[in-house]
PDB file of C-alpha atoms in Angstrom:
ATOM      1  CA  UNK A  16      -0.762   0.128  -3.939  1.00 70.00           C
ATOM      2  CA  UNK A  17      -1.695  -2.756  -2.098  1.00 69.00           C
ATOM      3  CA  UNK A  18       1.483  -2.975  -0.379  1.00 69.00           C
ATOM      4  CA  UNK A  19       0.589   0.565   1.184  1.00 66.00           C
ATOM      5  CA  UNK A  20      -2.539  -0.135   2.490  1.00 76.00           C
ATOM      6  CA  UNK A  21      -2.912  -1.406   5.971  1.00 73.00           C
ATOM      7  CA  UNK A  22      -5.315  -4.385   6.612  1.00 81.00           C
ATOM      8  CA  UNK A  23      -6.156  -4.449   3.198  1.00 83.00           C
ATOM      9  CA  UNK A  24      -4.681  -8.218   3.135  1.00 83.00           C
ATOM     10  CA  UNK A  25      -6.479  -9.203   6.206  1.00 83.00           C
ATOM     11  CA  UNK A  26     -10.409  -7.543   4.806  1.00 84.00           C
ATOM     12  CA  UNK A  27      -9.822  -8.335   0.652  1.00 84.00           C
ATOM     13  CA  UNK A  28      -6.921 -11.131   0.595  1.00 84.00           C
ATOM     14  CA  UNK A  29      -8.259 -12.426  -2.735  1.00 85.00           C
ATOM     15  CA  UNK A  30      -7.798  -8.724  -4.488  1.00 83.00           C
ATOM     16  CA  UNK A  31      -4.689  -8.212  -3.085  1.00 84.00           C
ATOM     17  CA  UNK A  32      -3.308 -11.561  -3.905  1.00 85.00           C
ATOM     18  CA  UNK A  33      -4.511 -11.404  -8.010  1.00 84.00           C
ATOM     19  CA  UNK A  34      -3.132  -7.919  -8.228  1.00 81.00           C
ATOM     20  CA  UNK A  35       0.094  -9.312  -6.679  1.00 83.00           C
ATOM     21  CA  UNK A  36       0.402 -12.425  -9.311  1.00 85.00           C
ATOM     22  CA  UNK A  37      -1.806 -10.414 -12.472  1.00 84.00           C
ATOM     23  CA  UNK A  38      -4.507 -12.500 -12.308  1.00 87.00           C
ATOM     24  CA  UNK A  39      -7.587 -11.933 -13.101  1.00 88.00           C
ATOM     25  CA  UNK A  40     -10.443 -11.389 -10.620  1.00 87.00           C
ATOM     26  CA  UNK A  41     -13.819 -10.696 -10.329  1.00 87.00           C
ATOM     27  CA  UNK A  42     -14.379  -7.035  -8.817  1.00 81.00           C
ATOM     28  CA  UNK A  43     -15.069  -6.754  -5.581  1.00 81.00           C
ATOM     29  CA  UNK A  44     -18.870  -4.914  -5.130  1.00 87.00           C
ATOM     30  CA  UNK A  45     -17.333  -2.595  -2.048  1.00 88.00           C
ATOM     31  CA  UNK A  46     -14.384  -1.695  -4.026  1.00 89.00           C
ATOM     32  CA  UNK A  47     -13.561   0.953  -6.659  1.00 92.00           C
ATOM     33  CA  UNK A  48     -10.101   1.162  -8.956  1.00 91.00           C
ATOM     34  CA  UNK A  49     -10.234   4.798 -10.113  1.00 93.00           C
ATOM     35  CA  UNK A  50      -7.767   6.484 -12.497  1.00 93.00           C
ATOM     36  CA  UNK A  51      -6.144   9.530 -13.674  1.00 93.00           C
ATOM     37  CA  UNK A  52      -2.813  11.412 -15.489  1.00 92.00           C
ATOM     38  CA  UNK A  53      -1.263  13.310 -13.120  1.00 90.00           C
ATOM     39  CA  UNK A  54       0.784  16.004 -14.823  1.00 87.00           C
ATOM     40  CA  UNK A  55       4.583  16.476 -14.722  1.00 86.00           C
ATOM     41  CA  UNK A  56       5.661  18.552 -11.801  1.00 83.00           C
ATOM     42  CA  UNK A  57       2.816  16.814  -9.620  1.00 83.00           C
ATOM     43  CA  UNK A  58       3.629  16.446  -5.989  1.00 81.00           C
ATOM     44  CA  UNK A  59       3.767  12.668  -4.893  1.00 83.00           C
ATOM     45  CA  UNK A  60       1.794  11.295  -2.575  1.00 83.00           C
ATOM     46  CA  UNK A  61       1.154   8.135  -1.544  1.00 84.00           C
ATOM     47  CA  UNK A  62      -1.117   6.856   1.497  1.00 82.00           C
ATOM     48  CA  UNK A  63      -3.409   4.205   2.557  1.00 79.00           C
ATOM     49  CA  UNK A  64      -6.701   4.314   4.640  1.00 82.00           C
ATOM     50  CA  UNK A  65      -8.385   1.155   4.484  1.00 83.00           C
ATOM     51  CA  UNK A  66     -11.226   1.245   6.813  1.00 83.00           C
ATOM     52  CA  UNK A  67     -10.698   4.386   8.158  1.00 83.00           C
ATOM     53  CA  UNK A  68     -13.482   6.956   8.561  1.00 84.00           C
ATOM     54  CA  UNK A  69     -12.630  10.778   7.573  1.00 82.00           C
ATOM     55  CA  UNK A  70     -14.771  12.895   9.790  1.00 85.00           C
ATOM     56  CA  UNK A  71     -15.879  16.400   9.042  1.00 82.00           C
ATOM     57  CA  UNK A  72     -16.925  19.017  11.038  1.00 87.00           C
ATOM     58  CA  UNK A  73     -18.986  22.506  10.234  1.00 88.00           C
ATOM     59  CA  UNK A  74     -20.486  24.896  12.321  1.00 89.00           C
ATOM     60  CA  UNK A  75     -23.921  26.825  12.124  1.00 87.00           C
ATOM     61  CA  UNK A  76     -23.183  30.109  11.217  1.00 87.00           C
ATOM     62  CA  UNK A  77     -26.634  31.257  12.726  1.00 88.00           C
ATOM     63  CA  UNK A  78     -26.887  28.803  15.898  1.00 90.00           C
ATOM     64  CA  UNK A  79     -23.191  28.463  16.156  1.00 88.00           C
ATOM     65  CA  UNK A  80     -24.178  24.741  16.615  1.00 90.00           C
ATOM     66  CA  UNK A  81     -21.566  21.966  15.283  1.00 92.00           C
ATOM     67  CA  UNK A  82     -22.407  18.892  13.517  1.00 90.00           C
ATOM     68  CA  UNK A  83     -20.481  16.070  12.162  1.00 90.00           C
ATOM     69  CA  UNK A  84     -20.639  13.942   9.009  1.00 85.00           C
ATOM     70  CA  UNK A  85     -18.210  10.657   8.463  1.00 87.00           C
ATOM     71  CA  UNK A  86     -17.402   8.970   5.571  1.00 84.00           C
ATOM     72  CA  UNK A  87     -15.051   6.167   4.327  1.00 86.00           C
ATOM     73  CA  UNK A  88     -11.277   7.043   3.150  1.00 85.00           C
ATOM     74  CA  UNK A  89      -9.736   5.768   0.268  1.00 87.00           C
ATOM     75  CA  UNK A  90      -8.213   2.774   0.796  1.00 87.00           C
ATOM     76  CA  UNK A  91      -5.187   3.445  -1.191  1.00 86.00           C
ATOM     77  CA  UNK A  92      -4.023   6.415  -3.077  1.00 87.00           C
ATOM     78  CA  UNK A  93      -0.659   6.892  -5.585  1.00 88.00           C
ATOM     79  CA  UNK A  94      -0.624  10.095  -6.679  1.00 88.00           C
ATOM     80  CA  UNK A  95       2.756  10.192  -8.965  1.00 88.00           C
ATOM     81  CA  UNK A  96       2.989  10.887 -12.450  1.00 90.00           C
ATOM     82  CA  UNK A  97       1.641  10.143 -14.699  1.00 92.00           C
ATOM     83  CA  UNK A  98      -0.534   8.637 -12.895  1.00 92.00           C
ATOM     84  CA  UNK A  99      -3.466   9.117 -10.025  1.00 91.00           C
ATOM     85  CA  UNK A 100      -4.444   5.882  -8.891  1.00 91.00           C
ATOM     86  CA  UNK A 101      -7.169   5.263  -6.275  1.00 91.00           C
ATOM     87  CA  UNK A 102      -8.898   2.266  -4.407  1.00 90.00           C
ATOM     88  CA  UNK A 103     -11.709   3.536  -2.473  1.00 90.00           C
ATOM     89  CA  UNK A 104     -15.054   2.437  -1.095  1.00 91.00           C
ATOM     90  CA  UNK A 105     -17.980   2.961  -3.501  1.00 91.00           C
ATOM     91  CA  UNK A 106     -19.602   5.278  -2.361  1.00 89.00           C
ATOM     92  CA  UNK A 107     -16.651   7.580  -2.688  1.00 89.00           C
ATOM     93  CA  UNK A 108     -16.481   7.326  -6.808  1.00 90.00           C
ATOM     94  CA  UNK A 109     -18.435  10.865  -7.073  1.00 89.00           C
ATOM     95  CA  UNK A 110     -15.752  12.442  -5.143  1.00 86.00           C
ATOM     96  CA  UNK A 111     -12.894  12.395  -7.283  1.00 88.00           C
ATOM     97  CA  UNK A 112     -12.560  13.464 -10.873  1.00 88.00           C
ATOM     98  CA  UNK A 113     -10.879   9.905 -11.714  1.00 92.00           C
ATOM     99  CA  UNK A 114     -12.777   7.243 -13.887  1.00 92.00           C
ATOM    100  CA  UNK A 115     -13.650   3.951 -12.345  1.00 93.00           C
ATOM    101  CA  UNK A 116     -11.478   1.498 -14.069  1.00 91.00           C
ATOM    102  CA  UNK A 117     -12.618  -1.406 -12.078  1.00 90.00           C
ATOM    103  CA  UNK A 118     -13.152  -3.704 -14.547  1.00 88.00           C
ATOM    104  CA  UNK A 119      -9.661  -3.731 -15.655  1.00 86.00           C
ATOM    105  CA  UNK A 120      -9.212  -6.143 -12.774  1.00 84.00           C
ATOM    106  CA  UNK A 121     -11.081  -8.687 -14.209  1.00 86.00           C
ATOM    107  CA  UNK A 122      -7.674  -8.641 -16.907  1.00 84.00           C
ATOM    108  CA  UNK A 123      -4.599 -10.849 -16.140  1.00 82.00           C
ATOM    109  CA  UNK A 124      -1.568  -9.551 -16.992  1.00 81.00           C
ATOM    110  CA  UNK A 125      -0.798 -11.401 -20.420  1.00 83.00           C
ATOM    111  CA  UNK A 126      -4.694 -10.866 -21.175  1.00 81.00           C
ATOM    112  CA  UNK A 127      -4.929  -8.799 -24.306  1.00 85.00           C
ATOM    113  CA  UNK A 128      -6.991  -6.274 -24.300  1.00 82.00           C
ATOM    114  CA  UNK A 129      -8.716  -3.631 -26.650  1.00 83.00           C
ATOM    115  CA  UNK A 130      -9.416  -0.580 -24.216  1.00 79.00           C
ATOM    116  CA  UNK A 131      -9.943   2.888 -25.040  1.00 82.00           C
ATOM    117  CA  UNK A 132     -10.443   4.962 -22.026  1.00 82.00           C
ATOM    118  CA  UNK A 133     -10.010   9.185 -21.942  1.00 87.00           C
ATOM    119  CA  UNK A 134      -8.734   9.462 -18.888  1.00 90.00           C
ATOM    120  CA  UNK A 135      -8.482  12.857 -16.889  1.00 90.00           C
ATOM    121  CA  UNK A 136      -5.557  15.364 -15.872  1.00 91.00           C
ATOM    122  CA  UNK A 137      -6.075  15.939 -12.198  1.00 89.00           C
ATOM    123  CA  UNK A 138      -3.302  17.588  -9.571  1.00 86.00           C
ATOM    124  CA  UNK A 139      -3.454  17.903  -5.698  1.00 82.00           C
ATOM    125  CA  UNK A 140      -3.823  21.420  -4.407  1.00 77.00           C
ATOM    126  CA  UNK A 141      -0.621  22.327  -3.062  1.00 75.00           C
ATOM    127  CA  UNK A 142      -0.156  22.635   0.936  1.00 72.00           C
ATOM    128  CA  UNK A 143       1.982  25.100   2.296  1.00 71.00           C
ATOM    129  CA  UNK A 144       3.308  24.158   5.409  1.00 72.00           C
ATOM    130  CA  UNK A 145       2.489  20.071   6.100  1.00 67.00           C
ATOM    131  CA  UNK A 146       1.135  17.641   3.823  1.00 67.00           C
ATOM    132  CA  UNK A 147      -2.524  17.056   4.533  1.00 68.00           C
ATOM    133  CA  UNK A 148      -4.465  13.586   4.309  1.00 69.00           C
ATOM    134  CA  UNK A 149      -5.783  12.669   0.841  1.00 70.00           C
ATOM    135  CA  UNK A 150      -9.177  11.851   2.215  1.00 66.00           C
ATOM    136  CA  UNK A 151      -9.363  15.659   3.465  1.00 65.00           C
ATOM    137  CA  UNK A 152      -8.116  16.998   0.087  1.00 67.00           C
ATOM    138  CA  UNK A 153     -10.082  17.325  -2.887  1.00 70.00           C
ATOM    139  CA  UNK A 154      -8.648  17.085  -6.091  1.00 75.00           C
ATOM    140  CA  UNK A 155      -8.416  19.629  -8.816  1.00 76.00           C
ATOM    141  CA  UNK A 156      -8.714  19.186 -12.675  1.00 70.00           C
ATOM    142  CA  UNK A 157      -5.386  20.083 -14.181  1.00 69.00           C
ATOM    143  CA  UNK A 158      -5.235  21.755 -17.741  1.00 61.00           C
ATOM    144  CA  UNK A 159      -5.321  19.184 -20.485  1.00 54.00           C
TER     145      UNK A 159
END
């Protein structure tokens, strides 16, 4: 994951580095580790966004008037079964059905650990013709 995301190094080189080796680290505060199964017969798809801004556009249907709203995209996405991993900005954490398993990066590798965690099934709406950018997409909860 951290290997897909561009710049990620140069902006959080002390997260990227303890992921590398499975150390330990204290979370970063901008920073969120989400999780989710992603059911068998998913469609992959993997992408990074660090510090890119998603911009949405919607138009009055009375005026006709446009307006814009931006917000962060996630920083890194695997979407692969069975699993949906995400790093993304904060503020982002209500926008996926994934929990925030954050925390779990304060475990090394070797660390034991006793976690129980219900984690849920979520799937990527399927795109016809291209593939669309996660951070446009919103995911959908898969049967359980």
């Amino acid at each position: 994951m951290t290997a897909l995301t561009p710049n990620l190094i140069d902006s959080h080189s002390d997260l990227v580095r303890a992921v590398r080796e499975g150390i330990p680290i204290q979370a970063p505060q901008d920073m969120r580790f989400l999780v989710a199964i992603a059911p068998d017969g998913s469609s992959a798809h993997v992408e990074g966004s660090h510090e890119a801004l998603v911009v949405r556009m919607s138009q009055d249907s009375e005026s006709g008037g446009w307006s814009s709203t931006t917000t962060p995209a996630p920083s890194a996405v695997i979407h692969f079964p069975p699993f949906s991993l995400l790093l993304a900005d904060r503020q982002l954490v209500g926008s996926f059905p994934h929990v925030d398993c954050t925390d779990w990066l304060e475990l090394g590798v070797d660390d034991p650990a006793n976690v129980s965690v219900a984690l849920p099934v979520v799937d990527l709406p399927k795109t016809p013709s291209a593939p669309v950018p996660i951070a446009m997409l919103q995911f959908t909860e898969a049967r359980a």
